[in-house]
Amino acid sequence: MRQPVFFNTLGRRLEPLEPLVPGQVRIYTCGPTVYDRAHIGNLRTFLFEDLLNRSLRFMGYEVTQVMNLTDVDDRTIQRSQDTGKSLDEITVPVTEAFFSDLDALAIQRADHYPKATEHIAEMIALIERLIAAGYAYESGGSIFFRIAEDDDYGRLSGFDLGQVRQGERVVSDNYDKEDVRDFVLWKAAKPGEPSWESPWGAGRPGWHIECSAMSMKYLGESFDIHCGGVDNIFPHHENEIAQSESATGKPFVRTWIHAEHLIVDGQKMSKSLGNFYTLGDLIEQGADPRAIRYLMLSVHYRDKLNFTLEALEAANGALKRLDEMRFRLAHTGASPGESRLVASVEKMLEAFETALAHDLNVSESLAALFGLVREVNTAIDGGAVVEGDREHVMTALARVDEVLGVLDPEAWRTEAESEGLADDNIDALVAEREQARADRQWGRADEIRDQLQGAGIVLEDARDGTRWKRQ
RNA sequence: GGCGACGUGGCCAAGUGGUAAGGCAAGGGUCUGCAAAACCCUCAUUCGCCGGUUCGAAUCCGGCCGUCGCCUCCA
C-alpha cells in the first residue's frame, strides 16, 4: 500500500499519512450551511475532498468520511425570519439541491451526513464536559469557551490572539464574556428564535461545537484527517481543536488539510461583482459539468483556482482529446504480435499513483495519462495495436477513472443527448454512404453526411473505414 | 498592524538543488473525392526583479516589486 504525503496545515509541511488504524483513514469534512444553494467555490472544496477520498481508496485504504450539514445558524434563522418559513422549510430543499449538485459533479457520497439539529444532545454533553473541566463558563444563559485556560490556543492558524486586531465584529458581539477572545459554545435563545432545551435554559449550539461533537460521535475522539476551506482555519478549526482537546485530553486530529478558494475572472466571487455562480447558473449558460469537474480537479487544491470561460474551454479540449483516443482505439483493428503498449500502460499507472501520493498532484497524474494517450495514438496510426492492447488500455483508463471520474463520456451523457437517431439507423446510413462513395456517387454521399451532421452525428473518414460519434 | 499564500511560454499549469511535464491556443504536416474530424510534429537557453550560497538554482538564503487571502460563525 502506497503511503501518501499531504501538506498538514498544523505544522505547515508535507507529512506522510499515518492512520491511527493501519489501512483505515477516518476523515471529517466541514459541510455546507444549508440556508442557500452552494456556489461553485463551495463545490470546489467538496470536489477536492472527493479527490482525496478517491485517491486514498485507489491506493488501497479504507476510508470513512463524515460531512456535517449545518442546518441551524444565524443566517438560516435570519432567512427563516425574513421569509416566515420554518427552519425545515428552508433547509430541506437546499439540502436536496446540495445532493443534486454532488451528483451532477460525480462526487461520491460520504458515509454519514449528520445534521446539527439532530445532535444537540451530543453537543450539550460535550459542553458539560468542558464546564466540568473548567474550560467553559455560563453567562446570561450562554456558554463560552475560556481561551485563557488553553495554553496552546492558536497553533493551527499561527495567530497569537494577544496580537490580533480586535475588530468591530468582536466588540459588537453583545454577549457578556470574561474575555473578548472567548468564543460561544451555546447561545441563549433570543425571543422568536428556534431553540432547544439545555441545562442552561433554552438556546442553540454555536457553530464550532457542532463539528467537534459530530466528528467525535462518528469517528472517535481522535481521528486522521479533517478538511475544509482555508477560511475555516481561523477561527473554526482552531476552536474545534481547543474544545475537543480540552474536553478529551487527547489529540483531536492528526492531519489538517485545507483547500484554497476559487476565484472568478481573477476576482473573489461576490454577488456585488456579478461573478457569483451556482452550478445551476453555469449549466444554464451551457457549461458541461464534466468539464467543470475536470477543471476543478486539474488545479492543485492548495492553489487558487481562477475560474474562467477560457479555462473551461481548455478543460473541454483536454476531455475531447481523451475521448478521441478511447474512440479511435475502440474502432481500430488489432493485429497479432508483440504489444508495445503493455509497458507504457504500466508506466502510466505507476506515475499516476506516485503523483497522487505526493499531496494529490493531479497535474502530474494527468501528464502521465496524456503521455499514454500520445503513445496509443501513435500505435493506432502505425497499425501497431495488437490483440489484448485495447482491453489493457481500457482497463487502465477505468482504473484511473476511479479517481478522476471524468473519463467515461457515456457516464455523463444526459437523456437529451441520447435521444435522436438510434445507433442501428446511423450504422445503416453510414454503410449506405460508404457504398455511395465506393460508387463515386459523391452527391448522395454528401447528402447523407449532411443529414447525419444535422442530427448531431460527426463522421470520421479514416484509413480503415468510417466511424461516427455523437455531437 | 499581525499571520500566511502566490508570481513559470498567448492562456491554464507541473517541477523544491542537476540542467523547464502536461492541457488549451497557434503554426506546419499527414489522411481525404472534396471536406470535416482526428492524429503527428514544432512552439520558454528560461522561470517577477536584484544580490548571495553552490561545481551547478525556477528550486536554498537575503532584499525589493507585484497580486491575493485570513484576522471571531465566508468553502
XYZ file of N, CA, C and O (backbone and C1' of nucleotides) in Angstrom, chain A residues 41-42 45 164 169 184 187 207 229 231-232 262 268 300 303-304 318 320-321 361 363-364 367 374 377 381 442 446 449 460-461 469, chain B residues 1-4 6 11 13-16 21-24 32-41 68-75:
352
model
N -17.614 27.841 -5.514
C -16.484 27.838 -4.589
C -16.639 26.753 -3.537
O -15.706 26.008 -3.242
N -17.833 26.646 -3.001
C -18.106 25.556 -2.051
C -17.823 24.217 -2.719
O -17.193 23.328 -2.151
N -14.272 22.905 -2.948
C -13.778 22.242 -1.752
C -14.316 20.813 -1.659
O -13.576 19.883 -1.340
N -3.774 39.867 17.834
C -4.819 40.021 16.836
C -5.580 41.315 17.042
O -5.911 41.695 18.154
N -16.302 43.360 14.754
C -17.181 42.211 14.942
C -17.071 41.697 16.371
O -18.029 41.229 16.938
N -18.288 31.473 21.677
C -19.512 30.924 22.238
C -19.690 29.448 21.892
O -19.401 29.014 20.761
N -25.621 29.333 22.649
C -26.211 30.668 22.628
C -27.593 30.656 23.275
O -28.462 29.884 22.841
N -21.493 27.296 16.314
C -21.076 26.572 15.117
C -19.948 25.585 15.407
O -19.968 24.435 14.963
N -12.303 24.494 3.832
C -11.733 25.596 3.065
C -10.746 26.363 3.929
O -10.816 26.304 5.152
N -10.538 29.350 4.697
C -11.150 30.347 5.579
C -11.569 29.741 6.911
O -11.820 30.465 7.873
N -11.642 28.416 6.954
C -12.055 27.757 8.196
C -10.926 27.597 9.208
O -11.161 27.259 10.368
N -11.667 29.339 -4.758
C -11.846 29.532 -6.192
C -12.152 31.007 -6.397
O -12.882 31.612 -5.613
N -12.293 37.736 -6.386
C -13.059 36.995 -5.410
C -14.527 37.001 -5.843
O -15.044 38.022 -6.284
N -4.191 22.277 -8.587
C -3.839 21.780 -7.256
C -4.695 22.434 -6.164
O -4.948 23.631 -6.207
N -3.722 25.740 -4.484
C -3.589 26.952 -5.294
C -4.961 27.542 -5.536
O -5.941 26.816 -5.674
N -4.986 28.846 -5.634
C -6.252 29.473 -6.021
C -6.619 29.009 -7.415
O -5.773 28.891 -8.292
N -9.255 19.218 -23.472
C -8.491 18.107 -22.909
C -9.352 16.845 -22.869
O -8.899 15.753 -23.223
N -11.820 16.171 -24.764
C -12.047 15.727 -26.138
C -10.886 14.855 -26.611
O -11.077 13.836 -27.261
N -9.699 15.279 -26.259
C -8.519 14.509 -26.648
C -8.571 13.117 -26.026
O -8.251 12.117 -26.685
N -0.989 15.513 -6.456
C -0.514 16.283 -7.605
C -1.199 15.787 -8.885
O -0.631 15.040 -9.679
N -2.049 17.357 -11.574
C -1.465 17.839 -12.826
C -0.464 16.825 -13.358
O -0.430 16.526 -14.546
N 0.334 16.314 -12.447
C 1.341 15.353 -12.867
C 0.698 14.015 -13.244
O 1.139 13.349 -14.175
N -0.557 14.446 -16.656
C 0.535 14.441 -17.627
C 0.893 13.003 -17.980
O 1.141 12.681 -19.142
N -0.706 9.831 -26.173
C 0.108 10.015 -27.367
C 0.632 8.671 -27.876
O 0.590 8.404 -29.072
N -2.164 6.746 -29.560
C -2.480 7.350 -30.851
C -1.451 6.983 -31.907
O -1.795 6.660 -33.042
N -2.131 4.914 -35.351
C -1.759 5.419 -36.675
C -0.800 4.477 -37.377
O -0.854 4.318 -38.594
N -20.787 10.986 -55.275
C -20.438 11.996 -54.254
C -21.665 12.774 -53.766
O -21.756 13.129 -52.593
N -22.564 12.963 -49.843
C -22.555 14.228 -49.093
C -23.916 14.515 -48.473
O -24.005 15.126 -47.399
N -24.062 12.635 -45.342
C -23.186 13.267 -44.358
C -23.870 14.497 -43.749
O -23.843 14.699 -42.538
N -16.112 10.391 -39.236
C -14.668 10.479 -39.435
C -14.278 9.447 -40.481
O -14.401 8.244 -40.261
N -13.799 9.926 -41.600
C -13.331 9.019 -42.646
C -11.865 8.700 -42.395
O -10.990 9.514 -42.684
N -19.563 9.451 -34.365
C -19.767 9.734 -32.937
C -20.812 10.833 -32.797
O -21.039 11.601 -33.747
P 1.890 48.579 8.479
O 1.324 48.026 9.877
C 2.012 48.285 11.102
C 1.385 47.438 12.156
C 1.503 45.940 11.947
O 2.745 45.440 12.387
C -0.733 46.445 12.456
P 3.403 44.147 11.643
O 2.484 42.965 12.200
C 2.574 42.555 13.572
C 1.685 41.363 13.790
C 1.939 40.199 12.852
O 3.023 39.405 13.297
C -0.367 40.627 12.924
P 3.959 38.676 12.167
O 2.991 37.532 11.625
C 2.565 36.486 12.492
C 1.543 35.633 11.798
C 1.966 35.064 10.448
O 2.822 33.947 10.568
C -0.222 35.915 10.271
P 3.941 33.705 9.393
O 3.076 33.339 8.097
C 2.362 32.125 8.055
C 1.392 32.123 6.899
C 1.963 32.134 5.485
O 2.517 30.897 5.115
C 0.036 33.494 5.577
P 3.316 29.305 -1.642
O 2.966 30.122 -2.964
C 1.910 29.700 -3.817
C 1.477 30.856 -4.696
C 2.534 31.397 -5.646
O 2.651 30.613 -6.809
C 1.407 33.191 -4.616
P -0.090 35.100 -21.017
O -1.367 34.148 -20.992
C -2.678 34.696 -20.880
C -3.671 33.560 -20.746
C -3.430 32.616 -19.574
O -3.950 33.121 -18.357
C -3.822 31.350 -21.522
P -3.378 28.512 -13.080
O -2.558 27.167 -13.348
C -3.188 25.901 -13.229
C -2.214 24.824 -13.639
C -0.950 24.752 -12.792
O -1.229 24.014 -11.608
C -0.382 24.621 -15.082
P -0.117 23.810 -10.519
O 0.633 22.517 -11.047
C 1.866 22.188 -10.505
C 2.377 20.950 -11.202
C 3.783 20.597 -10.765
O 3.729 19.810 -9.595
C 3.688 20.620 -13.116
P 4.471 20.334 -8.319
O 6.001 20.215 -8.759
C 6.556 18.951 -9.143
C 7.804 19.197 -9.939
C 8.856 20.059 -9.253
O 9.688 19.263 -8.425
C 8.528 20.817 -11.468
P 9.750 19.508 -6.860
O 11.229 19.159 -6.373
C 12.364 19.940 -6.670
C 12.686 20.926 -5.539
C 12.685 20.332 -4.131
O 14.016 20.201 -3.671
C 11.571 22.446 -4.232
P 10.670 19.541 -20.280
O 9.426 18.904 -19.514
C 8.155 18.887 -20.104
C 7.390 17.803 -19.415
C 5.995 17.611 -19.962
O 6.023 16.816 -21.123
C 5.897 17.768 -17.626
P 5.322 17.318 -22.445
O 3.806 17.337 -21.972
C 3.196 16.143 -21.496
C 1.876 16.486 -20.849
C 0.974 17.382 -21.673
O 0.263 16.660 -22.658
C 1.072 18.207 -19.474
P -0.245 17.382 -23.979
O -1.471 18.224 -23.438
C -2.617 17.549 -22.903
C -3.618 18.572 -22.458
C -3.979 19.616 -23.496
O -4.932 19.138 -24.429
C -3.536 20.684 -21.458
P -4.950 19.691 -25.905
O -5.458 21.184 -25.693
C -6.775 21.431 -25.212
C -6.968 22.917 -25.040
C -6.700 23.764 -26.278
O -7.790 23.745 -27.171
C -5.678 24.762 -24.416
P -5.463 9.031 -48.290
O -6.824 9.848 -48.306
C -7.976 9.329 -47.648
C -9.069 10.351 -47.733
C -9.353 10.864 -49.135
O -10.275 9.985 -49.773
C -9.214 12.688 -47.614
P -9.988 9.561 -51.318
O -10.493 10.839 -52.104
C -10.125 11.042 -53.466
C -11.027 12.078 -54.050
C -11.161 13.340 -53.223
O -10.104 14.225 -53.535
C -13.307 12.585 -53.867
P -9.342 14.974 -52.403
O -10.354 16.145 -52.052
C -10.671 17.131 -53.051
C -11.888 17.886 -52.604
C -11.806 18.472 -51.206
O -11.087 19.691 -51.247
C -13.925 17.457 -51.541
P -10.345 20.182 -49.974
O -11.584 20.470 -49.024
C -11.536 20.183 -47.666
C -12.948 20.137 -47.159
C -13.049 19.975 -45.665
O -12.934 21.238 -45.043
C -14.481 18.425 -46.710
P -11.946 21.373 -43.824
O -12.775 20.629 -42.685
C -14.082 21.097 -42.334
C -14.811 19.992 -41.595
C -14.072 19.453 -40.370
O -14.310 20.267 -39.246
C -14.841 17.661 -41.691
P -13.173 20.380 -38.163
O -13.097 18.913 -37.549
C -14.196 18.381 -36.805
C -13.951 16.922 -36.565
C -12.616 16.588 -35.899
O -12.669 16.756 -34.494
C -12.935 15.174 -37.736
P -11.376 17.200 -33.744
O -10.381 15.974 -33.967
C -10.681 14.701 -33.413
C -9.754 13.669 -33.984
C -8.273 13.903 -33.743
O -7.887 13.481 -32.444
C -8.609 13.319 -35.988
P -6.641 14.087 -31.747
O -5.433 13.365 -32.468
C -5.269 11.952 -32.386
C -4.218 11.520 -33.372
C -2.874 12.211 -33.229
O -2.083 11.580 -32.238
C -3.533 12.288 -35.485
P -1.051 12.417 -31.427
O 0.124 12.621 -32.489
C 0.875 11.497 -32.964
C 1.836 11.972 -34.013
C 2.712 13.149 -33.592
O 3.834 12.710 -32.855
C 1.771 13.610 -35.703
P 4.466 13.686 -31.796
O 5.163 14.797 -32.697
C 6.243 14.452 -33.567
C 6.619 15.666 -34.386
C 6.941 16.920 -33.587
O 8.273 16.903 -33.115
C 5.490 17.481 -35.366
P -5.131 42.492 -5.819
O -5.306 41.197 -4.905
C -5.969 40.053 -5.414
C -5.718 38.875 -4.518
C -6.228 38.945 -3.092
O -7.634 38.784 -3.011
C -4.117 37.903 -3.122
P -8.409 39.278 -1.719
O -8.107 38.123 -0.669
C -8.584 36.817 -0.908
C -8.063 35.882 0.147
C -8.417 36.258 1.566
O -9.741 35.879 1.887
C -6.151 35.649 1.468
P -10.564 36.752 2.900
O -10.006 36.269 4.300
C -10.161 34.914 4.700
C -9.366 34.678 5.961
C -9.609 35.682 7.080
O -10.810 35.415 7.792
C -7.305 35.375 6.823
P -11.573 36.647 8.373
O -10.604 37.110 9.554
C -10.286 36.207 10.608
C -9.338 36.879 11.555
C -9.783 38.241 12.073
O -10.726 38.099 13.111
C -7.510 38.317 11.486
P -11.987 38.998 13.182
O -13.130 38.018 13.664
C -13.723 37.039 12.777
C -14.595 36.159 13.641
C -15.656 36.980 14.408
O -16.977 36.717 13.962
C -14.326 35.597 15.859
P -17.850 36.550 12.928
O -17.929 34.954 12.891
C -17.082 34.197 12.004
C -17.853 32.942 11.642
C -19.131 33.290 10.877
O -18.913 32.905 9.540
C -19.555 31.803 12.729
P -19.688 33.207 8.329
O -19.040 32.026 7.431
C -19.777 31.458 6.367
C -19.201 31.927 5.063
C -18.224 30.957 4.417
O -18.879 30.214 3.440
C -17.404 33.207 4.406
P -19.504 28.788 3.852
O -18.430 27.839 3.170
C -18.516 26.442 3.369
C -17.138 25.886 2.991
C -16.027 26.672 3.675
O -15.656 26.049 4.885
C -15.638 26.521 1.321
